[in-house]
Amino acid sequence: MNRDNVSYEVLSDEAGRPIKAWTVGVPFEDEAKKQLKNLRGLPFIHKWVAVMPDVHRGYGATVGSVVPTVGAVVPAAVGVDIGCGMIAVRTTLRADQLPDSLRGVRSAIERAVPHGRTDNGGRNDAGAWRSAPKAHQAEWARLMEGYDRIVAKHPRIGRGPDIAHLGTLGTGNHFIELCLDESDGVWLMLHSGSRGVGNRIGSHFIELAKEDMRRFFIHLPDQDLAYLPEGTEHFDDYVFAVSWAQDYAATNRQLMLHSVVEALKLSGELPPFELKDAAVNCHHNYISREHHFGKDCFVTRKGAVRAREGDLGIIPGSMGARSYIVRGKGNADAFHSCSHGAGRVMSREAAKKRFTLEDHAKATAGVECRKDADVIDETPAAYKPIDAVMAAQADLVEVVHTLKQVVCVKG
């Protein structure tokens, strides 16, 4: 609407509980609005729900939502990819130091980091370690005490890979990229989360919340809004497990980045290089204890990045579009948040039906990446235009670096 310097749209109900949406100039589908309207009706929402420009309907809750709550949390508002996020670092390499063919660079990354999923996730899964490297074992030793505490009370969470997934990429929209910035500097960037163990934690507590709603005869317009009240055992267990999964996810990204750096240094494809800056490592599916508008609250960001004044964050585009390193402006109305990417404009199934391999090859021209049928759902046209997404949130972040990928590894 842009009235009186307001850069967001407001959706209000009869009770005056608003949704503030930074969606001017970008698609905002009705199904996402319906999800958000159900969510904002919960009695423990603090002030309003903020919506980022990459918003789209998600499983359980809306992607691109920022949900502040007092006295309860909604597990589905985080989802099952707990701690999913980004890490990026600038190297001393320059564009003119890269080989003419980047196939060898891509292959070196693919050999260094397990990615994808095969054997239905069984013992021969190519996306998991059969024997984790020593560095990964050392990090797992640090994480194991918390994991054992979680599994002791909730044994189902322990039924699946744990250390075998630490330092691995996964599938879907997770990726590892080599990028060039506006000055032809070379960056490494990757996107992943807490893998199978985070999925089990999220799924388990979403079901527990639903069971609790049935037990206490609490009727909700959408069962995915099932919540855990503060002061209950399940609430405490969930908050601890989420915090642990977020630590796992951040560690997962750091280990993968180290593996990629070491692999590229030994590949023979590149001249000697070092890392120039400390890595930006940020979650975009998580819960955080914060203080907003006079109250301590839990802020759940599902597909959103914290953007306090001065915070560095990462907003990736699609496989064929620009990505951005940004600095937060600390916008209070957005609960100090920004988008986590471009955001899907169509479902994976719709993208597979609509686009051809030729479409995908054209959209990813100049990028060394997979161009087969299994990544059609990730083709750039399945996402919103990143330029429009960035324009819609100009009062949330400022651009520090603009990146364009030249190599993209997907599972």
Coordinates of C-alpha atoms in Angstrom, one line a residue:
M1 CA 0.0 0.0 0.0
N2 CA 2.9 2.4 0.7
R3 CA 0.8 5.0 2.4
D4 CA 2.6 7.3 4.8
N5 CA 5.9 5.5 4.1
V6 CA 4.4 2.1 5.2
S7 CA 5.9 -0.6 3.0
Y8 CA 3.7 -3.5 4.1
E9 CA 0.2 -4.5 3.5
V10 CA -2.2 -5.1 6.5
L11 CA -4.8 -7.9 6.7
S12 CA -7.1 -7.3 9.7
D13 CA -10.0 -9.2 11.1
E14 CA -13.0 -8.0 13.1
A15 CA -11.1 -8.2 16.3
G16 CA -8.3 -6.0 14.9
R17 CA -5.6 -8.6 15.0
P18 CA -3.4 -7.7 12.0
I19 CA -1.1 -9.5 9.7
K20 CA 1.6 -7.2 8.4
A21 CA 2.9 -8.5 5.1
W22 CA 5.9 -7.2 3.2
T23 CA 4.4 -8.4 -0.1
V24 CA 4.0 -5.2 -2.2
G25 CA 4.8 -6.2 -5.8
V26 CA 5.1 -10.0 -5.2
P27 CA 2.6 -12.9 -5.4
F28 CA 0.7 -13.7 -2.2
E29 CA -1.6 -16.7 -2.8
D30 CA -4.9 -17.1 -1.1
E31 CA -4.0 -20.5 0.5
A32 CA -1.1 -18.8 2.3
K33 CA -3.4 -16.0 3.5
K34 CA -5.9 -18.6 4.8
Q35 CA -3.2 -20.3 6.8
L36 CA -2.0 -17.0 8.3
K37 CA -5.5 -15.9 9.2
N38 CA -6.0 -19.1 11.1
L39 CA -2.7 -18.6 12.8
R40 CA -3.3 -15.0 13.9
G41 CA -6.5 -16.1 15.7
L42 CA -4.5 -18.0 18.4
P43 CA -4.9 -16.2 21.8
F44 CA -1.2 -16.1 22.6
I45 CA 0.0 -14.3 19.4
H46 CA 2.0 -11.2 20.5
K47 CA 0.9 -8.1 18.6
W48 CA 0.7 -9.5 15.1
V49 CA 2.1 -12.0 12.6
A50 CA 4.7 -10.6 10.2
V51 CA 4.9 -12.0 6.7
M52 CA 8.0 -11.8 4.4
P53 CA 7.9 -11.3 0.6
D54 CA 8.9 -14.9 -0.1
V55 CA 5.7 -16.1 1.6
H56 CA 3.9 -19.2 0.3
R57 CA 1.7 -22.0 1.6
G58 CA 3.7 -24.6 3.6
Y59 CA 3.1 -27.9 5.2
G60 CA 1.7 -27.2 8.6
A61 CA 2.4 -23.5 8.6
T62 CA 3.2 -20.7 6.1
V63 CA 6.7 -20.3 4.8
G64 CA 7.9 -16.8 5.2
S65 CA 6.1 -16.2 8.5
V66 CA 7.4 -14.6 11.7
V67 CA 5.2 -15.6 14.7
P68 CA 5.8 -14.0 18.1
T69 CA 4.1 -15.8 21.0
V70 CA 3.7 -15.4 24.7
G71 CA 2.9 -18.5 26.8
A72 CA 2.9 -21.2 24.1
V73 CA 4.7 -22.3 20.9
V74 CA 3.3 -24.0 17.8
P75 CA 5.6 -26.8 16.7
A76 CA 4.3 -26.8 13.1
A77 CA 5.1 -23.1 12.8
V78 CA 8.8 -24.2 12.9
G79 CA 8.2 -27.4 10.9
V80 CA 10.4 -30.4 10.5
D81 CA 13.5 -28.9 9.0
I82 CA 14.5 -27.3 12.3
G83 CA 17.5 -25.0 12.1
C84 CA 17.6 -25.0 8.3
G85 CA 19.6 -22.1 7.1
M86 CA 22.6 -20.8 5.2
I87 CA 26.3 -20.3 5.5
A88 CA 28.5 -18.3 3.2
V89 CA 32.2 -17.2 3.2
R90 CA 34.3 -15.1 0.9
T91 CA 37.6 -16.6 -0.4
T92 CA 40.8 -14.9 -1.7
L93 CA 40.0 -16.4 -5.2
R94 CA 39.1 -14.2 -8.2
A95 CA 36.9 -15.1 -11.1
D96 CA 39.8 -15.1 -13.5
Q97 CA 41.5 -17.8 -11.4
L98 CA 38.7 -20.3 -12.1
P99 CA 39.1 -22.9 -14.8
D100 CA 37.3 -22.6 -18.1
S101 CA 35.3 -25.8 -17.2
L102 CA 33.9 -26.0 -13.7
R103 CA 32.9 -29.6 -14.0
G104 CA 35.9 -30.7 -12.0
V105 CA 35.1 -28.2 -9.2
R106 CA 31.5 -29.5 -9.0
S107 CA 32.8 -33.1 -8.9
A108 CA 35.2 -32.3 -6.1
I109 CA 32.4 -30.9 -4.0
E110 CA 30.1 -33.8 -4.8
R111 CA 32.8 -36.3 -3.7
A112 CA 33.5 -34.4 -0.5
V113 CA 29.9 -34.0 0.9
P114 CA 27.3 -36.8 0.9
H115 CA 24.2 -35.5 -0.8
G116 CA 20.8 -36.7 -2.1
R117 CA 19.0 -39.8 -0.8
T118 CA 19.2 -43.3 -2.1
D119 CA 18.3 -46.8 -0.9
N120 CA 15.2 -45.3 0.7
G121 CA 17.5 -43.8 3.3
G122 CA 18.9 -47.3 4.3
R123 CA 22.4 -48.4 5.0
N124 CA 23.5 -47.8 1.4
D125 CA 22.2 -44.3 1.3
A126 CA 24.6 -42.1 -0.7
G127 CA 23.5 -39.1 1.2
A128 CA 24.8 -40.4 4.6
W129 CA 28.2 -41.3 6.0
R130 CA 29.0 -45.0 6.4
S131 CA 31.9 -43.9 8.7
A132 CA 31.9 -40.3 9.6
P133 CA 35.2 -38.4 9.5
K134 CA 37.1 -37.7 12.7
A135 CA 36.1 -34.0 12.8
H136 CA 32.5 -35.0 12.5
Q137 CA 32.9 -37.6 15.3
A138 CA 34.4 -35.0 17.6
E139 CA 31.4 -32.7 17.0
W140 CA 29.0 -35.5 17.5
A141 CA 30.6 -36.3 20.9
R142 CA 29.8 -32.7 21.9
L143 CA 26.2 -33.0 20.7
M144 CA 25.6 -36.5 22.0
E145 CA 24.8 -35.6 25.7
G146 CA 21.8 -33.4 24.6
Y147 CA 20.7 -36.0 22.1
D148 CA 20.8 -38.8 24.7
R149 CA 18.7 -36.6 27.0
I150 CA 16.1 -36.1 24.3
V151 CA 15.9 -39.7 23.3
A152 CA 15.7 -41.0 26.9
K153 CA 12.3 -39.3 27.2
H154 CA 11.2 -39.6 23.6
P155 CA 12.7 -42.9 22.2
R156 CA 11.1 -42.6 18.8
I157 CA 13.4 -39.6 18.0
G158 CA 16.3 -42.0 18.2
R159 CA 15.1 -44.3 15.5
G160 CA 17.1 -43.1 12.5
P161 CA 20.4 -41.6 11.4
D162 CA 22.1 -39.1 13.6
I163 CA 25.9 -38.9 13.2
A164 CA 25.5 -40.4 9.8
H165 CA 23.8 -37.2 8.6
L166 CA 26.1 -34.7 10.4
G167 CA 28.0 -32.8 7.7
T168 CA 25.7 -33.9 4.8
L169 CA 23.5 -31.9 2.5
G170 CA 20.2 -33.7 2.0
T171 CA 17.7 -33.1 -0.9
G172 CA 15.1 -30.7 -2.1
N173 CA 16.2 -27.0 -2.1
H174 CA 19.4 -27.7 -0.2
F175 CA 22.5 -26.8 -2.2
I176 CA 26.2 -26.0 -2.2
E177 CA 27.4 -23.2 -4.5
L178 CA 30.4 -21.4 -5.8
C179 CA 29.5 -17.8 -6.5
L180 CA 30.9 -14.6 -7.8
D181 CA 30.2 -11.2 -6.1
E182 CA 29.9 -7.8 -7.7
S183 CA 33.7 -7.4 -7.7
D184 CA 34.4 -10.9 -9.2
G185 CA 35.4 -12.3 -5.8
V186 CA 34.7 -16.0 -5.3
W187 CA 32.4 -17.1 -2.4
L188 CA 31.3 -20.5 -1.1
M189 CA 27.7 -20.7 0.0
L190 CA 25.5 -23.6 1.2
H191 CA 22.0 -24.3 2.5
S192 CA 21.0 -27.2 4.8
G193 CA 19.5 -28.0 8.2
S194 CA 19.2 -30.6 10.9
R195 CA 18.6 -33.5 8.4
G196 CA 16.8 -36.7 9.6
V197 CA 17.1 -36.1 13.3
G198 CA 15.6 -32.6 13.1
N199 CA 12.8 -34.1 11.0
R200 CA 12.1 -36.7 13.7
I201 CA 12.1 -34.1 16.4
G202 CA 9.7 -31.8 14.6
S203 CA 7.4 -34.6 13.5
H204 CA 7.3 -36.1 17.0
F205 CA 6.4 -32.9 18.8
I206 CA 3.8 -31.8 16.2
E207 CA 2.0 -35.1 16.9
L208 CA 2.4 -34.6 20.7
A209 CA 0.8 -31.2 20.4
K210 CA -2.1 -32.6 18.4
E211 CA -2.6 -35.3 21.0
D212 CA -2.6 -32.7 23.8
M213 CA -5.3 -30.7 22.0
R214 CA -7.5 -33.7 21.7
R215 CA -6.9 -34.6 25.3
F216 CA -8.0 -31.2 26.5
F217 CA -10.8 -30.8 24.0
I218 CA -9.3 -27.8 22.4
H219 CA -10.8 -27.3 18.9
L220 CA -8.8 -25.4 16.4
P221 CA -9.6 -24.3 12.8
D222 CA -6.6 -26.3 11.6
Q223 CA -5.0 -29.2 13.6
D224 CA -1.6 -28.0 12.5
L225 CA -2.1 -25.0 14.8
A226 CA -1.8 -27.5 17.8
Y227 CA 0.3 -25.8 20.5
L228 CA 2.3 -26.6 23.6
P229 CA 1.5 -24.3 26.6
E230 CA 4.5 -22.9 28.6
G231 CA 4.8 -24.7 31.9
T232 CA 4.0 -28.1 30.6
E233 CA 6.5 -31.0 30.3
H234 CA 6.0 -31.2 26.5
F235 CA 6.7 -27.5 26.1
D236 CA 10.0 -27.8 28.1
D237 CA 11.0 -30.9 26.2
Y238 CA 10.3 -29.3 22.8
V239 CA 12.1 -26.1 23.5
F240 CA 15.2 -28.1 24.6
A241 CA 15.0 -30.3 21.6
V242 CA 14.6 -27.4 19.1
S243 CA 17.6 -25.7 20.6
W244 CA 19.6 -28.8 20.3
A245 CA 18.5 -29.3 16.6
Q246 CA 19.4 -25.8 15.8
D247 CA 22.9 -26.4 17.2
Y248 CA 23.1 -29.6 15.1
A249 CA 22.1 -27.7 12.0
A250 CA 24.6 -24.9 12.5
T251 CA 27.3 -27.5 13.1
N252 CA 26.2 -29.4 10.0
R253 CA 26.7 -26.4 7.8
Q254 CA 30.1 -25.6 9.4
L255 CA 31.4 -29.1 8.8
M256 CA 30.2 -29.1 5.2
L257 CA 31.9 -25.8 4.5
H258 CA 35.1 -27.1 6.0
S259 CA 34.8 -30.3 3.8
V260 CA 34.2 -28.2 0.7
V261 CA 37.2 -25.9 1.4
E262 CA 39.6 -28.8 2.0
A263 CA 38.3 -30.7 -1.1
L264 CA 38.8 -27.7 -3.4
K265 CA 42.2 -27.0 -2.1
L266 CA 43.2 -30.6 -2.9
S267 CA 41.4 -30.9 -6.1
G268 CA 44.0 -29.5 -8.4
E269 CA 41.3 -27.4 -10.1
L270 CA 42.1 -24.1 -8.3
P271 CA 45.2 -22.1 -7.2
P272 CA 46.0 -21.9 -3.5
F273 CA 43.4 -19.8 -1.6
E274 CA 42.3 -18.9 1.9
L275 CA 39.1 -17.6 3.5
K276 CA 38.8 -13.9 3.8
D277 CA 36.0 -13.3 6.3
A278 CA 34.3 -15.1 9.1
A279 CA 31.4 -17.2 7.8
V280 CA 27.8 -15.8 7.9
N281 CA 25.9 -18.8 9.5
C282 CA 22.2 -18.1 10.0
H283 CA 19.1 -20.1 10.6
H284 CA 15.8 -19.5 8.8
N285 CA 13.6 -22.2 10.4
Y286 CA 13.8 -21.8 14.2
I287 CA 12.6 -20.5 17.5
S288 CA 14.4 -17.7 19.5
R289 CA 13.7 -16.0 22.9
E290 CA 13.5 -12.3 22.2
H291 CA 12.1 -9.1 23.5
H292 CA 9.6 -7.1 21.4
F293 CA 7.2 -4.3 22.2
G294 CA 7.7 -4.5 25.9
K295 CA 7.4 -8.3 26.4
D296 CA 9.7 -11.3 26.4
C297 CA 8.4 -13.7 23.8
F298 CA 9.2 -16.7 21.6
V299 CA 9.7 -15.7 18.0
T300 CA 9.2 -18.5 15.5
R301 CA 10.6 -17.9 12.1
K302 CA 9.6 -20.3 9.4
G303 CA 11.4 -19.3 6.2
A304 CA 12.6 -16.0 7.7
V305 CA 16.0 -14.7 8.9
R306 CA 16.7 -12.5 11.9
A307 CA 17.6 -9.0 10.8
R308 CA 18.4 -6.9 13.8
E309 CA 20.2 -3.7 13.1
G310 CA 23.7 -4.7 11.9
D311 CA 22.9 -8.5 11.6
L312 CA 24.4 -10.1 8.6
G313 CA 22.2 -12.6 6.8
I314 CA 21.9 -14.5 3.5
I315 CA 19.0 -14.3 1.0
P316 CA 19.5 -16.8 -1.8
G317 CA 17.8 -16.7 -5.1
S318 CA 17.0 -19.8 -7.2
M319 CA 19.5 -22.0 -9.1
G320 CA 19.8 -19.4 -11.9
A321 CA 19.3 -16.1 -10.0
R322 CA 21.3 -13.8 -7.8
S323 CA 21.7 -14.2 -4.1
Y324 CA 22.4 -11.5 -1.5
I325 CA 24.5 -11.0 1.6
V326 CA 22.4 -8.4 3.6
R327 CA 22.7 -6.3 6.7
G328 CA 19.6 -6.0 8.9
K329 CA 17.9 -2.6 9.6
G330 CA 16.2 -3.7 12.8
N331 CA 12.7 -3.0 11.6
A332 CA 10.5 -3.4 14.7
D333 CA 7.2 -4.0 12.9
A334 CA 8.8 -7.1 11.2
F335 CA 10.2 -8.3 14.6
H336 CA 13.7 -7.7 13.2
S337 CA 13.3 -10.2 10.3
C338 CA 13.7 -10.5 6.5
S339 CA 13.0 -13.2 3.9
H340 CA 15.0 -16.4 3.6
G341 CA 15.0 -16.6 -0.2
A342 CA 12.9 -16.0 -3.3
G343 CA 10.0 -18.2 -2.2
R344 CA 8.2 -20.7 -4.4
V345 CA 5.6 -19.4 -6.7
M346 CA 4.3 -22.9 -7.6
S347 CA 4.4 -26.4 -6.1
R348 CA 7.0 -28.9 -6.9
E349 CA 4.5 -31.1 -8.7
A350 CA 3.2 -28.1 -10.7
A351 CA 6.8 -27.2 -11.7
K352 CA 7.5 -30.8 -12.9
K353 CA 4.4 -30.7 -15.1
R354 CA 5.0 -27.3 -16.5
F355 CA 8.7 -27.1 -17.3
T356 CA 10.8 -29.1 -19.7
L357 CA 14.5 -30.0 -19.5
E358 CA 15.1 -27.5 -22.3
D359 CA 13.4 -24.8 -20.1
H360 CA 15.6 -25.7 -17.2
A361 CA 18.8 -25.8 -19.2
K362 CA 18.1 -22.3 -20.6
A363 CA 17.3 -20.9 -17.1
T364 CA 20.5 -22.3 -15.7
A365 CA 22.8 -21.4 -18.7
G366 CA 26.3 -20.6 -17.5
V367 CA 25.9 -22.5 -14.2
E368 CA 27.7 -25.8 -13.7
C369 CA 24.8 -27.8 -12.2
R370 CA 22.5 -30.8 -12.7
K371 CA 20.2 -30.4 -15.6
D372 CA 18.2 -33.6 -15.3
A373 CA 14.5 -34.3 -14.7
D374 CA 15.0 -34.9 -11.0
V375 CA 15.7 -31.2 -10.4
I376 CA 13.0 -29.7 -12.6
D377 CA 11.0 -28.8 -9.4
E378 CA 14.0 -26.6 -8.4
T379 CA 14.2 -24.7 -11.8
P380 CA 14.4 -20.9 -11.4
A381 CA 10.9 -20.2 -12.8
A382 CA 9.3 -22.2 -9.9
Y383 CA 10.4 -19.3 -7.7
K384 CA 9.4 -15.7 -7.3
P385 CA 11.6 -13.1 -9.0
I386 CA 14.3 -12.3 -6.5
D387 CA 14.5 -8.7 -7.6
A388 CA 10.9 -8.2 -6.7
V389 CA 11.4 -10.0 -3.3
M390 CA 14.3 -7.7 -2.5
A391 CA 12.4 -4.6 -3.5
A392 CA 9.5 -5.5 -1.2
Q393 CA 11.8 -5.6 1.8
A394 CA 14.0 -2.6 1.2
D395 CA 13.1 -1.3 4.7
L396 CA 14.1 -4.6 6.3
V397 CA 17.7 -5.0 5.0
E398 CA 20.4 -3.4 2.9
V399 CA 22.4 -5.3 0.4
V400 CA 26.1 -5.8 1.2
H401 CA 27.1 -8.1 -1.5
T402 CA 25.3 -9.5 -4.7
L403 CA 26.3 -13.0 -5.6
K404 CA 25.7 -15.0 -8.8
Q405 CA 26.4 -18.8 -8.7
V406 CA 28.7 -20.4 -11.2
V407 CA 28.5 -23.9 -9.6
C408 CA 25.5 -25.4 -7.9
V409 CA 25.4 -28.9 -6.3
K410 CA 22.0 -30.3 -5.4
G411 CA 21.1 -33.6 -3.8

